[in-house]
Amino acid sequence: DAKTTQPNSMESNEEEPVHLPCNHSTISGTDYIHWYRQLPSQGPEYVIHGLTSNVNNRMASLAIAEDRKSSTLILHRATLRDAAVYYCISNSGGSNYKLTFGKGTLLTVNP
Amino acid sequence: GAVVSQHPSWVICKSGTSVKIECRSLDFQATTMFWYRQFPKQSLMLMATSNEGSKATYEQGVEKDKFLINHASLTLSTLTVTSAHPEDSSFYICSARAGGREKLFFGSGTQLSVL
């Protein structure tokens, strides 16, 4: 599985867009890019995942660089409830599926 | 969306006793379940992977005789912390994967405090 690098923390204002970056320069062609987030004292929550193309869902968008060595999670309008630790994870999927969490990015949302 | 129920939410026990944590997938069949441990202000650490009907695969450094995992059905996995000691105090989180799906569903976690 590819190692990922994220900033330790980021800050945003409520109702503004947030772009959370992730570097995964050693990613292989079959590795997926996953994003999860964790609120305090709770289990992680799935946000989005992708392989090559950009992805959108009701929570966020995932923009994947053309060379796949980096990606950006986009929260279109941050709310106070989006304050959490965001984890970017890359894994090979399939029968060897398991997610190894790094340190993530602590997102603070200011009112 | 899919729901994973983890019970209990918190437990306090005396040193030397055993504690069982349950993880249930409520509306889907979980072919694979994972158990994580998280210490304060740290990330999640994968402890083991379990597939229904087979023995769990433990990560390096995790004692399989201390952390007993049973995945007897497609909707239930249990983690038993045997002879718990204060250093086992941690937040334990389970997750489940439905066959062929690329995302995990997580339980709400169990805070274990060993006195």
PDB file of C-alpha atoms in Angstrom:
ATOM      1  CA  ASP A   1       0.000   0.000   0.000  1.00  0.00           C
ATOM      2  CA  ALA A   2       1.236   3.495  -0.825  1.00  0.00           C
ATOM      3  CA  LYS A   3       2.293   5.819   1.987  1.00  0.00           C
ATOM      4  CA  THR A   4       0.265   9.005   2.201  1.00  0.00           C
ATOM      5  CA  THR A   5       1.297  12.434   3.469  1.00  0.00           C
ATOM      6  CA  GLN A   6      -1.156  15.013   4.785  1.00  0.00           C
ATOM      7  CA  PRO A   7      -0.801  18.316   6.623  1.00  0.00           C
ATOM      8  CA  ASN A   8      -1.214  17.910  10.367  1.00  0.00           C
ATOM      9  CA  SER A   9      -3.915  20.549  10.589  1.00  0.00           C
ATOM     10  CA  MET A  10      -5.974  22.999   8.557  1.00  0.00           C
ATOM     11  CA  GLU A  11      -8.415  25.713   9.392  1.00  0.00           C
ATOM     12  CA  SER A  12     -11.476  26.909   7.557  1.00  0.00           C
ATOM     13  CA  ASN A  13     -14.409  29.244   8.016  1.00  0.00           C
ATOM     14  CA  GLU A  14     -17.971  28.085   8.068  1.00  0.00           C
ATOM     15  CA  GLU A  15     -19.747  27.999   4.692  1.00  0.00           C
ATOM     16  CA  GLU A  16     -16.473  28.314   2.777  1.00  0.00           C
ATOM     17  CA  PRO A  17     -14.960  25.562   0.636  1.00  0.00           C
ATOM     18  CA  VAL A  18     -12.172  23.438   2.070  1.00  0.00           C
ATOM     19  CA  HIS A  19      -9.461  21.701   0.063  1.00  0.00           C
ATOM     20  CA  LEU A  20      -7.660  18.959   1.963  1.00  0.00           C
ATOM     21  CA  PRO A  21      -4.516  17.757   0.151  1.00  0.00           C
ATOM     22  CA  CYS A  22      -2.926  14.326   0.191  1.00  0.00           C
ATOM     23  CA  ASN A  23       0.291  13.128  -1.400  1.00  0.00           C
ATOM     24  CA  HIS A  24       0.709   9.482  -2.381  1.00  0.00           C
ATOM     25  CA  SER A  25       3.704   9.556  -4.678  1.00  0.00           C
ATOM     26  CA  THR A  26       4.369   5.788  -4.476  1.00  0.00           C
ATOM     27  CA  ILE A  27       0.850   4.789  -5.461  1.00  0.00           C
ATOM     28  CA  SER A  28       0.544   1.884  -7.872  1.00  0.00           C
ATOM     29  CA  GLY A  29      -1.884   1.540 -10.727  1.00  0.00           C
ATOM     30  CA  THR A  30      -4.341  -0.615  -8.803  1.00  0.00           C
ATOM     31  CA  ASP A  31      -4.318   1.318  -5.518  1.00  0.00           C
ATOM     32  CA  TYR A  32      -7.508   3.064  -4.519  1.00  0.00           C
ATOM     33  CA  ILE A  33      -7.574   6.407  -2.705  1.00  0.00           C
ATOM     34  CA  HIS A  34      -9.912   6.494   0.276  1.00  0.00           C
ATOM     35  CA  TRP A  35     -10.966   9.301   2.574  1.00  0.00           C
ATOM     36  CA  TYR A  36     -12.459   8.773   5.997  1.00  0.00           C
ATOM     37  CA  ARG A  37     -13.091  11.218   8.791  1.00  0.00           C
ATOM     38  CA  GLN A  38     -13.318  10.799  12.528  1.00  0.00           C
ATOM     39  CA  LEU A  39     -15.155  12.988  14.972  1.00  0.00           C
ATOM     40  CA  PRO A  40     -13.988  12.990  18.606  1.00  0.00           C
ATOM     41  CA  SER A  41     -14.785   9.785  20.506  1.00  0.00           C
ATOM     42  CA  GLN A  42     -16.398   8.163  17.479  1.00  0.00           C
ATOM     43  CA  GLY A  43     -15.460   5.589  14.903  1.00  0.00           C
ATOM     44  CA  PRO A  44     -14.352   6.794  11.478  1.00  0.00           C
ATOM     45  CA  GLU A  45     -16.901   7.580   8.813  1.00  0.00           C
ATOM     46  CA  TYR A  46     -16.521   6.897   5.103  1.00  0.00           C
ATOM     47  CA  VAL A  47     -16.317  10.047   3.009  1.00  0.00           C
ATOM     48  CA  ILE A  48     -15.353   9.081  -0.530  1.00  0.00           C
ATOM     49  CA  HIS A  49     -13.018   6.919  -2.571  1.00  0.00           C
ATOM     50  CA  GLY A  50     -11.711   6.790  -6.129  1.00  0.00           C
ATOM     51  CA  LEU A  51      -9.246   5.144  -8.448  1.00  0.00           C
ATOM     52  CA  THR A  52      -8.479   7.389 -11.415  1.00  0.00           C
ATOM     53  CA  SER A  53     -11.370   9.704 -12.178  1.00  0.00           C
ATOM     54  CA  ASN A  54     -12.676  12.532 -10.028  1.00  0.00           C
ATOM     55  CA  VAL A  55     -15.588  11.477  -7.839  1.00  0.00           C
ATOM     56  CA  ASN A  56     -18.513  13.334  -6.344  1.00  0.00           C
ATOM     57  CA  ASN A  57     -21.012  12.337  -3.692  1.00  0.00           C
ATOM     58  CA  ARG A  58     -23.348  14.114  -1.322  1.00  0.00           C
ATOM     59  CA  MET A  59     -20.585  14.665   1.227  1.00  0.00           C
ATOM     60  CA  ALA A  60     -17.617  15.764  -0.845  1.00  0.00           C
ATOM     61  CA  SER A  61     -15.673  15.674  -4.074  1.00  0.00           C
ATOM     62  CA  LEU A  62     -12.400  13.897  -4.721  1.00  0.00           C
ATOM     63  CA  ALA A  63     -10.038  15.390  -7.256  1.00  0.00           C
ATOM     64  CA  ILE A  64      -7.278  13.025  -8.342  1.00  0.00           C
ATOM     65  CA  ALA A  65      -4.203  14.355 -10.119  1.00  0.00           C
ATOM     66  CA  GLU A  66      -3.569  13.032 -13.595  1.00  0.00           C
ATOM     67  CA  ASP A  67      -0.402  11.213 -12.444  1.00  0.00           C
ATOM     68  CA  ARG A  68      -2.312   9.972  -9.353  1.00  0.00           C
ATOM     69  CA  LYS A  69       0.512  11.027  -7.065  1.00  0.00           C
ATOM     70  CA  SER A  70      -1.751  13.382  -5.180  1.00  0.00           C
ATOM     71  CA  SER A  71      -5.404  14.019  -4.521  1.00  0.00           C
ATOM     72  CA  THR A  72      -7.597  16.646  -2.904  1.00  0.00           C
ATOM     73  CA  LEU A  73     -10.720  16.192  -0.848  1.00  0.00           C
ATOM     74  CA  ILE A  74     -13.091  19.081  -1.391  1.00  0.00           C
ATOM     75  CA  LEU A  75     -15.804  20.050   1.053  1.00  0.00           C
ATOM     76  CA  HIS A  76     -17.868  22.544  -0.891  1.00  0.00           C
ATOM     77  CA  ARG A  77     -19.325  24.401   2.080  1.00  0.00           C
ATOM     78  CA  ALA A  78     -17.808  23.639   5.440  1.00  0.00           C
ATOM     79  CA  THR A  79     -20.077  23.428   8.444  1.00  0.00           C
ATOM     80  CA  LEU A  80     -19.192  23.145  12.117  1.00  0.00           C
ATOM     81  CA  ARG A  81     -20.114  19.466  11.910  1.00  0.00           C
ATOM     82  CA  ASP A  82     -17.309  18.930   9.408  1.00  0.00           C
ATOM     83  CA  ALA A  83     -14.689  19.580  12.095  1.00  0.00           C
ATOM     84  CA  ALA A  84     -12.877  16.253  12.349  1.00  0.00           C
ATOM     85  CA  VAL A  85      -9.667  14.393  11.582  1.00  0.00           C
ATOM     86  CA  TYR A  86      -9.589  13.509   7.885  1.00  0.00           C
ATOM     87  CA  TYR A  87      -7.634  10.459   6.815  1.00  0.00           C
ATOM     88  CA  CYS A  88      -6.370   9.846   3.303  1.00  0.00           C
ATOM     89  CA  ILE A  89      -5.543   6.178   2.731  1.00  0.00           C
ATOM     90  CA  SER A  90      -4.289   4.296  -0.260  1.00  0.00           C
ATOM     91  CA  ASN A  91      -4.657   0.526  -0.557  1.00  0.00           C
ATOM     92  CA  SER A  92      -4.621  -2.180  -3.134  1.00  0.00           C
ATOM     93  CA  GLY A  93      -8.159  -3.379  -2.645  1.00  0.00           C
ATOM     94  CA  GLY A  94      -9.303  -6.851  -3.597  1.00  0.00           C
ATOM     95  CA  SER A  95      -8.628  -9.807  -1.362  1.00  0.00           C
ATOM     96  CA  ASN A  96      -5.801  -7.981   0.421  1.00  0.00           C
ATOM     97  CA  TYR A  97      -8.133  -5.204   1.398  1.00  0.00           C
ATOM     98  CA  LYS A  98      -7.283  -3.487   4.651  1.00  0.00           C
ATOM     99  CA  LEU A  99      -6.994   0.149   5.559  1.00  0.00           C
ATOM    100  CA  THR A 100      -3.930   1.446   7.359  1.00  0.00           C
ATOM    101  CA  PHE A 101      -4.545   4.842   8.913  1.00  0.00           C
ATOM    102  CA  GLY A 102      -1.924   7.566   9.071  1.00  0.00           C
ATOM    103  CA  LYS A 103      -2.046  10.639  11.275  1.00  0.00           C
ATOM    104  CA  GLY A 104      -4.584  12.512   9.164  1.00  0.00           C
ATOM    105  CA  THR A 105      -5.428  16.207   9.019  1.00  0.00           C
ATOM    106  CA  LEU A 106      -7.243  17.870  11.877  1.00  0.00           C
ATOM    107  CA  LEU A 107      -9.745  20.264  10.317  1.00  0.00           C
ATOM    108  CA  THR A 108     -10.956  23.140  12.442  1.00  0.00           C
ATOM    109  CA  VAL A 109     -14.004  25.057  11.224  1.00  0.00           C
ATOM    110  CA  ASN A 110     -14.463  28.560  12.567  1.00  0.00           C
ATOM    111  CA  PRO A 111     -17.975  30.000  12.942  1.00  0.00           C
TER     112      PRO A 111
ATOM    113  CA  GLY B   1     -26.569   3.451   4.721  1.00  0.00           C
ATOM    114  CA  ALA B   2     -25.042   0.374   6.270  1.00  0.00           C
ATOM    115  CA  VAL B   3     -24.857   0.285  10.037  1.00  0.00           C
ATOM    116  CA  VAL B   4     -22.319  -1.344  12.305  1.00  0.00           C
ATOM    117  CA  SER B   5     -23.296  -1.612  15.937  1.00  0.00           C
ATOM    118  CA  GLN B   6     -20.578  -1.940  18.569  1.00  0.00           C
ATOM    119  CA  HIS B   7     -21.283  -2.793  22.172  1.00  0.00           C
ATOM    120  CA  PRO B   8     -20.574  -1.745  24.853  1.00  0.00           C
ATOM    121  CA  SER B   9     -19.721   1.909  24.271  1.00  0.00           C
ATOM    122  CA  TRP B  10     -17.559   1.978  27.350  1.00  0.00           C
ATOM    123  CA  VAL B  11     -16.460  -0.485  29.979  1.00  0.00           C
ATOM    124  CA  ILE B  12     -14.485  -0.274  33.185  1.00  0.00           C
ATOM    125  CA  CYS B  13     -12.956  -3.443  34.547  1.00  0.00           C
ATOM    126  CA  LYS B  14     -10.487  -4.606  37.153  1.00  0.00           C
ATOM    127  CA  SER B  15      -7.008  -5.702  36.205  1.00  0.00           C
ATOM    128  CA  GLY B  16      -6.880  -9.420  35.424  1.00  0.00           C
ATOM    129  CA  THR B  17     -10.437  -9.755  34.207  1.00  0.00           C
ATOM    130  CA  SER B  18     -11.566 -10.371  30.633  1.00  0.00           C
ATOM    131  CA  VAL B  19     -13.748  -8.098  28.565  1.00  0.00           C
ATOM    132  CA  LYS B  20     -15.753  -8.970  25.456  1.00  0.00           C
ATOM    133  CA  ILE B  21     -16.654  -6.407  22.816  1.00  0.00           C
ATOM    134  CA  GLU B  22     -19.285  -7.175  20.179  1.00  0.00           C
ATOM    135  CA  CYS B  23     -19.474  -5.836  16.666  1.00  0.00           C
ATOM    136  CA  ARG B  24     -22.574  -6.434  14.548  1.00  0.00           C
ATOM    137  CA  SER B  25     -23.413  -5.503  10.999  1.00  0.00           C
ATOM    138  CA  LEU B  26     -27.120  -4.707  11.200  1.00  0.00           C
ATOM    139  CA  ASP B  27     -28.243  -4.576   7.597  1.00  0.00           C
ATOM    140  CA  PHE B  28     -25.588  -6.324   5.554  1.00  0.00           C
ATOM    141  CA  GLN B  29     -23.430  -9.415   5.641  1.00  0.00           C
ATOM    142  CA  ALA B  30     -19.862  -8.653   6.585  1.00  0.00           C
ATOM    143  CA  THR B  31     -17.467 -11.032   4.905  1.00  0.00           C
ATOM    144  CA  THR B  32     -14.539  -9.316   6.569  1.00  0.00           C
ATOM    145  CA  MET B  33     -14.267  -7.459   9.851  1.00  0.00           C
ATOM    146  CA  PHE B  34     -11.366  -5.482  11.216  1.00  0.00           C
ATOM    147  CA  TRP B  35     -10.419  -4.507  14.741  1.00  0.00           C
ATOM    148  CA  TYR B  36      -8.510  -1.324  15.513  1.00  0.00           C
ATOM    149  CA  ARG B  37      -7.126   0.222  18.666  1.00  0.00           C
ATOM    150  CA  GLN B  38      -6.627   3.928  19.210  1.00  0.00           C
ATOM    151  CA  PHE B  39      -4.730   5.630  22.006  1.00  0.00           C
ATOM    152  CA  PRO B  40      -5.451   9.274  22.912  1.00  0.00           C
ATOM    153  CA  LYS B  41      -4.392  11.762  20.245  1.00  0.00           C
ATOM    154  CA  GLN B  42      -3.065   8.963  18.031  1.00  0.00           C
ATOM    155  CA  SER B  43      -4.279   7.374  14.862  1.00  0.00           C
ATOM    156  CA  LEU B  44      -6.048   4.045  14.545  1.00  0.00           C
ATOM    157  CA  MET B  45      -3.832   0.987  14.669  1.00  0.00           C
ATOM    158  CA  LEU B  46      -5.043  -2.135  12.907  1.00  0.00           C
ATOM    159  CA  MET B  47      -4.975  -5.111  15.256  1.00  0.00           C
ATOM    160  CA  ALA B  48      -6.429  -7.933  13.208  1.00  0.00           C
ATOM    161  CA  THR B  49      -8.512  -8.958  10.234  1.00  0.00           C
ATOM    162  CA  SER B  50     -11.148 -11.634  10.522  1.00  0.00           C
ATOM    163  CA  ASN B  51     -13.077 -13.471   7.847  1.00  0.00           C
ATOM    164  CA  GLU B  52     -16.254 -15.334   8.697  1.00  0.00           C
ATOM    165  CA  GLY B  53     -15.596 -18.915   9.658  1.00  0.00           C
ATOM    166  CA  SER B  54     -11.809 -18.708   9.667  1.00  0.00           C
ATOM    167  CA  LYS B  55      -9.081 -17.704  12.092  1.00  0.00           C
ATOM    168  CA  ALA B  56      -8.206 -14.059  12.427  1.00  0.00           C
ATOM    169  CA  THR B  57      -5.023 -12.662  10.953  1.00  0.00           C
ATOM    170  CA  TYR B  58      -3.176 -10.545  13.483  1.00  0.00           C
ATOM    171  CA  GLU B  59      -0.880  -7.645  12.734  1.00  0.00           C
ATOM    172  CA  GLN B  60       2.711  -7.822  13.831  1.00  0.00           C
ATOM    173  CA  GLY B  61       3.124  -7.177  17.527  1.00  0.00           C
ATOM    174  CA  VAL B  62      -0.474  -7.960  18.479  1.00  0.00           C
ATOM    175  CA  GLU B  63      -0.760 -10.921  20.866  1.00  0.00           C
ATOM    176  CA  LYS B  64      -3.360 -13.328  19.510  1.00  0.00           C
ATOM    177  CA  ASP B  65      -3.721 -15.107  22.859  1.00  0.00           C
ATOM    178  CA  LYS B  66      -4.490 -11.858  24.585  1.00  0.00           C
ATOM    179  CA  PHE B  67      -6.872 -10.415  21.995  1.00  0.00           C
ATOM    180  CA  LEU B  68      -9.200 -13.251  21.013  1.00  0.00           C
ATOM    181  CA  ILE B  69     -11.256 -12.625  17.918  1.00  0.00           C
ATOM    182  CA  ASN B  70     -14.232 -14.700  16.879  1.00  0.00           C
ATOM    183  CA  HIS B  71     -16.155 -14.160  13.640  1.00  0.00           C
ATOM    184  CA  ALA B  72     -18.687 -16.966  13.830  1.00  0.00           C
ATOM    185  CA  SER B  73     -21.314 -15.461  11.566  1.00  0.00           C
ATOM    186  CA  LEU B  74     -21.581 -12.978   8.732  1.00  0.00           C
ATOM    187  CA  THR B  75     -23.051 -10.370  11.060  1.00  0.00           C
ATOM    188  CA  LEU B  76     -21.113 -10.773  14.304  1.00  0.00           C
ATOM    189  CA  SER B  77     -17.501 -10.520  15.385  1.00  0.00           C
ATOM    190  CA  THR B  78     -16.268 -10.367  18.946  1.00  0.00           C
ATOM    191  CA  LEU B  79     -13.021  -9.191  20.491  1.00  0.00           C
ATOM    192  CA  THR B  80     -12.146 -10.507  23.933  1.00  0.00           C
ATOM    193  CA  VAL B  81      -9.377  -8.800  25.844  1.00  0.00           C
ATOM    194  CA  THR B  82      -8.154 -11.504  28.192  1.00  0.00           C
ATOM    195  CA  SER B  83      -6.519 -10.787  31.539  1.00  0.00           C
ATOM    196  CA  ALA B  84      -6.742  -7.066  30.915  1.00  0.00           C
ATOM    197  CA  HIS B  85      -4.130  -4.739  32.375  1.00  0.00           C
ATOM    198  CA  PRO B  86      -4.051  -0.935  32.620  1.00  0.00           C
ATOM    199  CA  GLU B  87      -1.889  -0.700  29.503  1.00  0.00           C
ATOM    200  CA  ASP B  88      -4.752  -2.295  27.537  1.00  0.00           C
ATOM    201  CA  SER B  89      -6.894   0.739  28.280  1.00  0.00           C
ATOM    202  CA  SER B  90      -7.732   2.185  24.884  1.00  0.00           C
ATOM    203  CA  PHE B  91     -10.467   2.977  22.386  1.00  0.00           C
ATOM    204  CA  TYR B  92     -11.303  -0.169  20.410  1.00  0.00           C
ATOM    205  CA  ILE B  93     -13.074   0.179  17.080  1.00  0.00           C
ATOM    206  CA  CYS B  94     -14.453  -2.458  14.766  1.00  0.00           C
ATOM    207  CA  SER B  95     -15.235  -2.137  11.105  1.00  0.00           C
ATOM    208  CA  ALA B  96     -16.950  -4.317   8.570  1.00  0.00           C
ATOM    209  CA  ARG B  97     -16.759  -4.778   4.861  1.00  0.00           C
ATOM    210  CA  ALA B  98     -19.464  -6.228   2.671  1.00  0.00           C
ATOM    211  CA  GLY B  99     -18.130  -8.554   0.028  1.00  0.00           C
ATOM    212  CA  GLY B 100     -16.777  -6.793  -3.035  1.00  0.00           C
ATOM    213  CA  ARG B 101     -17.378  -3.294  -1.714  1.00  0.00           C
ATOM    214  CA  GLU B 102     -14.532  -0.845  -1.455  1.00  0.00           C
ATOM    215  CA  LYS B 103     -15.594   0.952   1.693  1.00  0.00           C
ATOM    216  CA  LEU B 104     -15.634   0.088   5.351  1.00  0.00           C
ATOM    217  CA  PHE B 105     -18.363   0.761   7.867  1.00  0.00           C
ATOM    218  CA  PHE B 106     -17.182   1.486  11.375  1.00  0.00           C
ATOM    219  CA  GLY B 107     -18.680   0.934  14.779  1.00  0.00           C
ATOM    220  CA  SER B 108     -18.891   3.782  17.248  1.00  0.00           C
ATOM    221  CA  GLY B 109     -16.057   2.381  19.331  1.00  0.00           C
ATOM    222  CA  THR B 110     -15.598   1.006  22.842  1.00  0.00           C
ATOM    223  CA  GLN B 111     -13.637   2.890  25.461  1.00  0.00           C
ATOM    224  CA  LEU B 112     -11.970   0.347  27.733  1.00  0.00           C
ATOM    225  CA  SER B 113     -10.566   1.467  31.067  1.00  0.00           C
ATOM    226  CA  VAL B 114      -8.696  -1.106  33.132  1.00  0.00           C
ATOM    227  CA  LEU B 115      -8.170  -0.198  36.765  1.00  0.00           C
TER     228      LEU B 115
END
